Amino acid sequence: MPKTDFDVCIIGGGIVGLATAYQLCQTYPKLRIGILEKEAAVAQHQTGHNSGVIHSGLYYKPGSLKARLCTRGRRALTAFARAYDIPHEICGKIVVATDPKELPRLAQLYERGQANEIEGLEKITGARITELEPYFHGIEGLSVPCTGIIDFVKVAQTLARLVQEANPENQVLCSRQVTGFERHDFSMALRTQQGPVKSLYVINCSGLQSDRIASLDGIATSTCIVPFRGEYYDLTPEAASKVKNLVYPVPDPKFPFLGVHFTRTIDGLIDCGPNAVFAFKREGYSKTAFSFRDTFEALAFPGTLRLFAKNIKYGLDEYARSMSKALFLKQLQRLMPSLESTDIIPGKIGIRAQAVSRNGTPVDDFKIETRPRTIHVLNAPSPAATACLAIGEHLCQLAGEQFEL
Ligand SMILES: Cc1cc2nc3c(=O)[nH]c(=O)nc-3n(C[C@H](O)[C@H](O)[C@H](O)COP(=O)(O)OP(=O)(O)OC[C@H]3O[C@@H](n4cnc5c(N)ncnc54)[C@H](O)[C@@H]3O)c2cc1C
């Protein structure tokens, strides 16, 4: 057995990497687990810039990894939050149809929810919508009482603490960017600026960088991460009382995103958003953030231009809404007609890592690929934060088989 720093090394200290490390140390307490995170602290990217919603599992194709892992992960996450005193609340949400054209899609969503065994899912009338959320108007809707809100950064920090407490040899190493892989006969060496980190096995959970890390390991992936910026407005403190819980539109199944929604966050804000515009920098959080490498690579991938070509009107509308508060407001007013421009102020920004295939189709499900000694998570968009513990369990099982742990 070669001398290594760790038995399993995880690249990425986001919620997926941390939950995977946690599940590995629950199942294999003797493993020495390392987490290499390039930022100075965990949860600095998608995990720290999201809507903070514990998703029910309503939207996903029955039988898909997303459907199975979201429902299981939601239950595990809620139990975890209760056990470790993490701020969360199962407050429920409603999905609101505002146009008769949306009713067939709402009916399909209800059927999906039933197939995915979403507890308490109920069809509701327009009158009931206004009873639950007095400022909203819709013709029909769904009530999803098992949806909740949570502080995902606290979840990530708690997972990091538990992993380190589980075994004195486990380490969460921040400011350790992985820049390359070396394969040895019986181990791997990960290049970092502080020198190589040796491990028997490696799991790549690097979110927005996952395709690049996979290609460093020689995986010729058929997909590329296309970053989509999600911009939010917040309701002003005076307007915040207009929203009690969470209100979503009926999503358009052509797109992988849920449409701008109203979310009460665990720290008491009301977020409105996010939209979805192509981001010119994978980890750039301002509207003007630009990286030549990120933009060039995304546009050089044939799937990106095909995706844009197929959805040109949607893309241009999203850009217009990104530039114009009035247009963003108009979209929010579909759900809450009385909302005024003075009720909203610019809020946070997040960047989603969405894998897109060469033919321009966004990859719908979670995507994982393996090589000898390595596992790569190549698509873990929403609801991966909700599903993190179940994804971790799934990866732990896969690691058990692949790595013969
Ligand atoms: C706007 C937005 C709203 C969302 N809303 C929700 C929601 O309400 N509910 C929900 O369940 N999900 C939501 N999601 C999705 C969810 O946030 C993500 O699916 C989840 O956080 C993915 O976690 P991750 O660990 O894979 O990625 P990340 O959190 O991005 O973590 C990846 C980590 O890898 C590190 N890394 C990258 N490259 C390297 C390297 N070379 N070396 C070392 N470290 C590296 C990064 O620094 C980062 O910390 C949302 C996402 C966004 C962006």
CSV table of N, CA and C in Angstrom, one decimal, residues 101-165:
chain,number,residue,atom,x,y,z
A,101,LYS,N,-53.4,29.0,-20.2
A,101,LYS,CA,-52.5,28.2,-21.0
A,101,LYS,C,-51.6,27.4,-20.1
A,102,GLU,N,-51.4,27.8,-18.8
A,102,GLU,CA,-50.5,27.1,-17.9
A,102,GLU,C,-51.2,25.9,-17.3
A,103,LEU,N,-52.5,25.8,-17.4
A,103,LEU,CA,-53.2,24.7,-16.6
A,103,LEU,C,-52.8,23.3,-17.0
A,104,PRO,N,-52.6,23.0,-18.3
A,104,PRO,CA,-52.2,21.6,-18.6
A,104,PRO,C,-50.8,21.3,-17.9
A,105,ARG,N,-49.9,22.3,-17.9
A,105,ARG,CA,-48.6,22.1,-17.3
A,105,ARG,C,-48.8,21.9,-15.8
A,106,LEU,N,-49.7,22.7,-15.2
A,106,LEU,CA,-49.9,22.6,-13.8
A,106,LEU,C,-50.5,21.2,-13.4
A,107,ALA,N,-51.4,20.7,-14.3
A,107,ALA,CA,-51.9,19.3,-14.1
A,107,ALA,C,-50.8,18.3,-14.2
A,108,GLN,N,-49.9,18.5,-15.2
A,108,GLN,CA,-48.7,17.5,-15.3
A,108,GLN,C,-47.8,17.6,-14.1
A,109,LEU,N,-47.7,18.8,-13.5
A,109,LEU,CA,-46.8,18.9,-12.4
A,109,LEU,C,-47.5,18.2,-11.2
A,110,TYR,N,-48.8,18.3,-11.1
A,110,TYR,CA,-49.5,17.6,-10.0
A,110,TYR,C,-49.3,16.1,-10.1
A,111,GLU,N,-49.4,15.6,-11.4
A,111,GLU,CA,-49.2,14.1,-11.6
A,111,GLU,C,-47.7,13.7,-11.2
A,112,ARG,N,-46.8,14.5,-11.6
A,112,ARG,CA,-45.4,14.3,-11.3
A,112,ARG,C,-45.2,14.2,-9.8
A,113,GLY,N,-45.8,15.2,-9.1
A,113,GLY,CA,-45.7,15.3,-7.7
A,113,GLY,C,-46.2,14.0,-7.0
A,114,GLN,N,-47.4,13.5,-7.6
A,114,GLN,CA,-48.0,12.3,-7.0
A,114,GLN,C,-47.0,11.1,-7.2
A,115,ALA,N,-46.5,11.0,-8.5
A,115,ALA,CA,-45.6,9.9,-8.8
A,115,ALA,C,-44.4,10.0,-7.9
A,116,ASN,N,-43.9,11.2,-7.5
A,116,ASN,CA,-42.8,11.3,-6.7
A,116,ASN,C,-43.1,11.3,-5.2
A,117,GLU,N,-44.4,11.0,-4.9
A,117,GLU,CA,-44.8,10.8,-3.5
A,117,GLU,C,-44.5,12.0,-2.6
A,118,ILE,N,-44.9,13.2,-3.1
A,118,ILE,CA,-44.7,14.4,-2.3
A,118,ILE,C,-45.9,14.5,-1.3
A,119,GLU,N,-45.5,14.5,-0.1
A,119,GLU,CA,-46.5,14.5,1.0
A,119,GLU,C,-47.3,15.8,1.0
A,120,GLY,N,-48.6,15.6,1.1
A,120,GLY,CA,-49.5,16.7,1.4
A,120,GLY,C,-49.8,17.5,0.1
A,121,LEU,N,-49.3,17.1,-1.0
A,121,LEU,CA,-49.5,17.9,-2.3
A,121,LEU,C,-51.0,18.0,-2.6
A,122,GLU,N,-51.4,19.2,-2.9
A,122,GLU,CA,-52.9,19.5,-3.0
A,122,GLU,C,-53.1,20.5,-4.2
A,123,LYS,N,-54.2,20.3,-4.9
A,123,LYS,CA,-54.6,21.3,-5.9
A,123,LYS,C,-55.4,22.4,-5.2
A,124,ILE,N,-55.1,23.6,-5.5
A,124,ILE,CA,-55.9,24.7,-4.8
A,124,ILE,C,-56.5,25.6,-5.8
A,125,THR,N,-57.6,26.3,-5.4
A,125,THR,CA,-58.3,27.2,-6.3
A,125,THR,C,-57.7,28.6,-6.2
A,126,GLY,N,-58.1,29.5,-7.1
A,126,GLY,CA,-57.7,30.9,-7.0
A,126,GLY,C,-58.0,31.5,-5.7
A,127,ALA,N,-59.2,31.2,-5.2
A,127,ALA,CA,-59.6,31.8,-3.9
A,127,ALA,C,-58.7,31.4,-2.8
A,128,ARG,N,-58.3,30.1,-2.8
A,128,ARG,CA,-57.4,29.6,-1.8
A,128,ARG,C,-56.0,30.2,-1.9
A,129,ILE,N,-55.6,30.5,-3.1
A,129,ILE,CA,-54.3,31.1,-3.3
A,129,ILE,C,-54.3,32.5,-2.6
A,130,THR,N,-55.4,33.2,-2.8
A,130,THR,CA,-55.4,34.6,-2.1
A,130,THR,C,-55.6,34.5,-0.6
A,131,GLU,N,-56.2,33.4,-0.2
A,131,GLU,CA,-56.4,33.2,1.3
A,131,GLU,C,-55.0,32.9,1.9
A,132,LEU,N,-54.2,32.1,1.2
A,132,LEU,CA,-52.8,31.7,1.7
A,132,LEU,C,-51.9,32.9,1.6
A,133,GLU,N,-52.0,33.6,0.4
A,133,GLU,CA,-51.0,34.7,0.1
A,133,GLU,C,-51.9,35.8,-0.4
A,134,PRO,N,-52.3,36.7,0.5
A,134,PRO,CA,-53.3,37.7,0.1
A,134,PRO,C,-52.9,38.7,-1.1
A,135,TYR,N,-51.7,38.9,-1.3
A,135,TYR,CA,-51.3,39.8,-2.4
A,135,TYR,C,-51.1,39.1,-3.8
A,136,PHE,N,-51.3,37.8,-3.8
A,136,PHE,CA,-51.1,37.1,-5.1
A,136,PHE,C,-52.4,36.7,-5.7
A,137,HIS,N,-52.3,36.7,-7.1
A,137,HIS,CA,-53.5,36.3,-7.8
A,137,HIS,C,-53.2,35.2,-8.8
A,138,GLY,N,-54.1,34.2,-8.8
A,138,GLY,CA,-53.9,33.1,-9.8
A,138,GLY,C,-55.2,32.4,-10.0
A,139,ILE,N,-55.2,31.6,-11.1
A,139,ILE,CA,-56.5,30.9,-11.4
A,139,ILE,C,-56.6,29.6,-10.7
A,140,GLU,N,-55.5,28.9,-10.7
A,140,GLU,CA,-55.4,27.6,-9.9
A,140,GLU,C,-54.0,27.5,-9.5
A,141,GLY,N,-53.8,26.5,-8.5
A,141,GLY,CA,-52.4,26.4,-8.1
A,141,GLY,C,-52.2,25.0,-7.4
A,142,LEU,N,-51.0,24.9,-6.8
A,142,LEU,CA,-50.7,23.7,-6.0
A,142,LEU,C,-50.2,24.1,-4.7
A,143,SER,N,-50.5,23.4,-3.7
A,143,SER,CA,-49.9,23.7,-2.4
A,143,SER,C,-49.0,22.6,-2.1
A,144,VAL,N,-47.7,22.9,-1.7
A,144,VAL,CA,-46.7,21.9,-1.4
A,144,VAL,C,-46.2,22.1,0.0
A,145,PRO,N,-46.9,21.5,1.0
A,145,PRO,CA,-46.6,21.9,2.4
A,145,PRO,C,-45.2,21.4,2.9
A,146,CYS,N,-44.6,20.4,2.2
A,146,CYS,CA,-43.3,19.9,2.7
A,146,CYS,C,-42.1,20.7,2.2
A,147,THR,N,-42.3,21.7,1.4
A,147,THR,CA,-41.2,22.6,1.0
A,147,THR,C,-40.7,23.4,2.2
A,148,GLY,N,-39.4,23.7,2.3
A,148,GLY,CA,-39.0,24.6,3.4
A,148,GLY,C,-37.9,25.5,3.1
A,149,ILE,N,-37.4,26.2,4.1
A,149,ILE,CA,-36.2,27.1,3.9
A,149,ILE,C,-35.2,26.7,4.9
A,150,ILE,N,-33.9,27.0,4.6
A,150,ILE,CA,-32.8,26.6,5.4
A,150,ILE,C,-31.6,27.5,5.2
A,151,ASP,N,-30.7,27.5,6.1
A,151,ASP,CA,-29.4,28.1,5.9
A,151,ASP,C,-28.4,27.1,5.4
A,152,PHE,N,-28.2,27.1,4.1
A,152,PHE,CA,-27.3,26.0,3.5
A,152,PHE,C,-25.8,26.2,3.9
A,153,VAL,N,-25.4,27.5,4.2
A,153,VAL,CA,-24.0,27.7,4.6
A,153,VAL,C,-23.8,27.0,5.9
A,154,LYS,N,-24.8,27.2,6.8
A,154,LYS,CA,-24.6,26.5,8.1
A,154,LYS,C,-24.6,25.0,8.0
A,155,VAL,N,-25.4,24.5,7.1
A,155,VAL,CA,-25.3,23.0,6.8
A,155,VAL,C,-23.9,22.6,6.4
A,156,ALA,N,-23.4,23.4,5.5
A,156,ALA,CA,-22.0,23.1,5.0
A,156,ALA,C,-21.0,23.2,6.1
A,157,GLN,N,-21.1,24.2,6.9
A,157,GLN,CA,-20.1,24.4,8.0
A,157,GLN,C,-20.2,23.3,9.0
A,158,THR,N,-21.4,22.9,9.3
A,158,THR,CA,-21.6,21.8,10.2
A,158,THR,C,-21.1,20.5,9.7
A,159,LEU,N,-21.3,20.2,8.4
A,159,LEU,CA,-20.8,19.0,7.8
A,159,LEU,C,-19.2,19.0,7.9
A,160,ALA,N,-18.6,20.1,7.6
A,160,ALA,CA,-17.2,20.3,7.7
A,160,ALA,C,-16.7,20.0,9.1
A,161,ARG,N,-17.4,20.5,10.1
A,161,ARG,CA,-17.0,20.3,11.5
A,161,ARG,C,-17.1,18.8,11.8
A,162,LEU,N,-18.2,18.2,11.4
A,162,LEU,CA,-18.4,16.8,11.8
A,162,LEU,C,-17.4,15.8,11.2
A,163,VAL,N,-17.1,16.2,9.9
A,163,VAL,CA,-16.1,15.3,9.2
A,163,VAL,C,-14.7,15.4,10.0
A,164,GLN,N,-14.3,16.6,10.4
A,164,GLN,CA,-13.1,16.7,11.1
A,164,GLN,C,-13.1,16.1,12.4
A,165,GLU,N,-14.3,16.1,13.1
A,165,GLU,CA,-14.3,15.5,14.4
A,165,GLU,C,-14.4,14.0,14.4
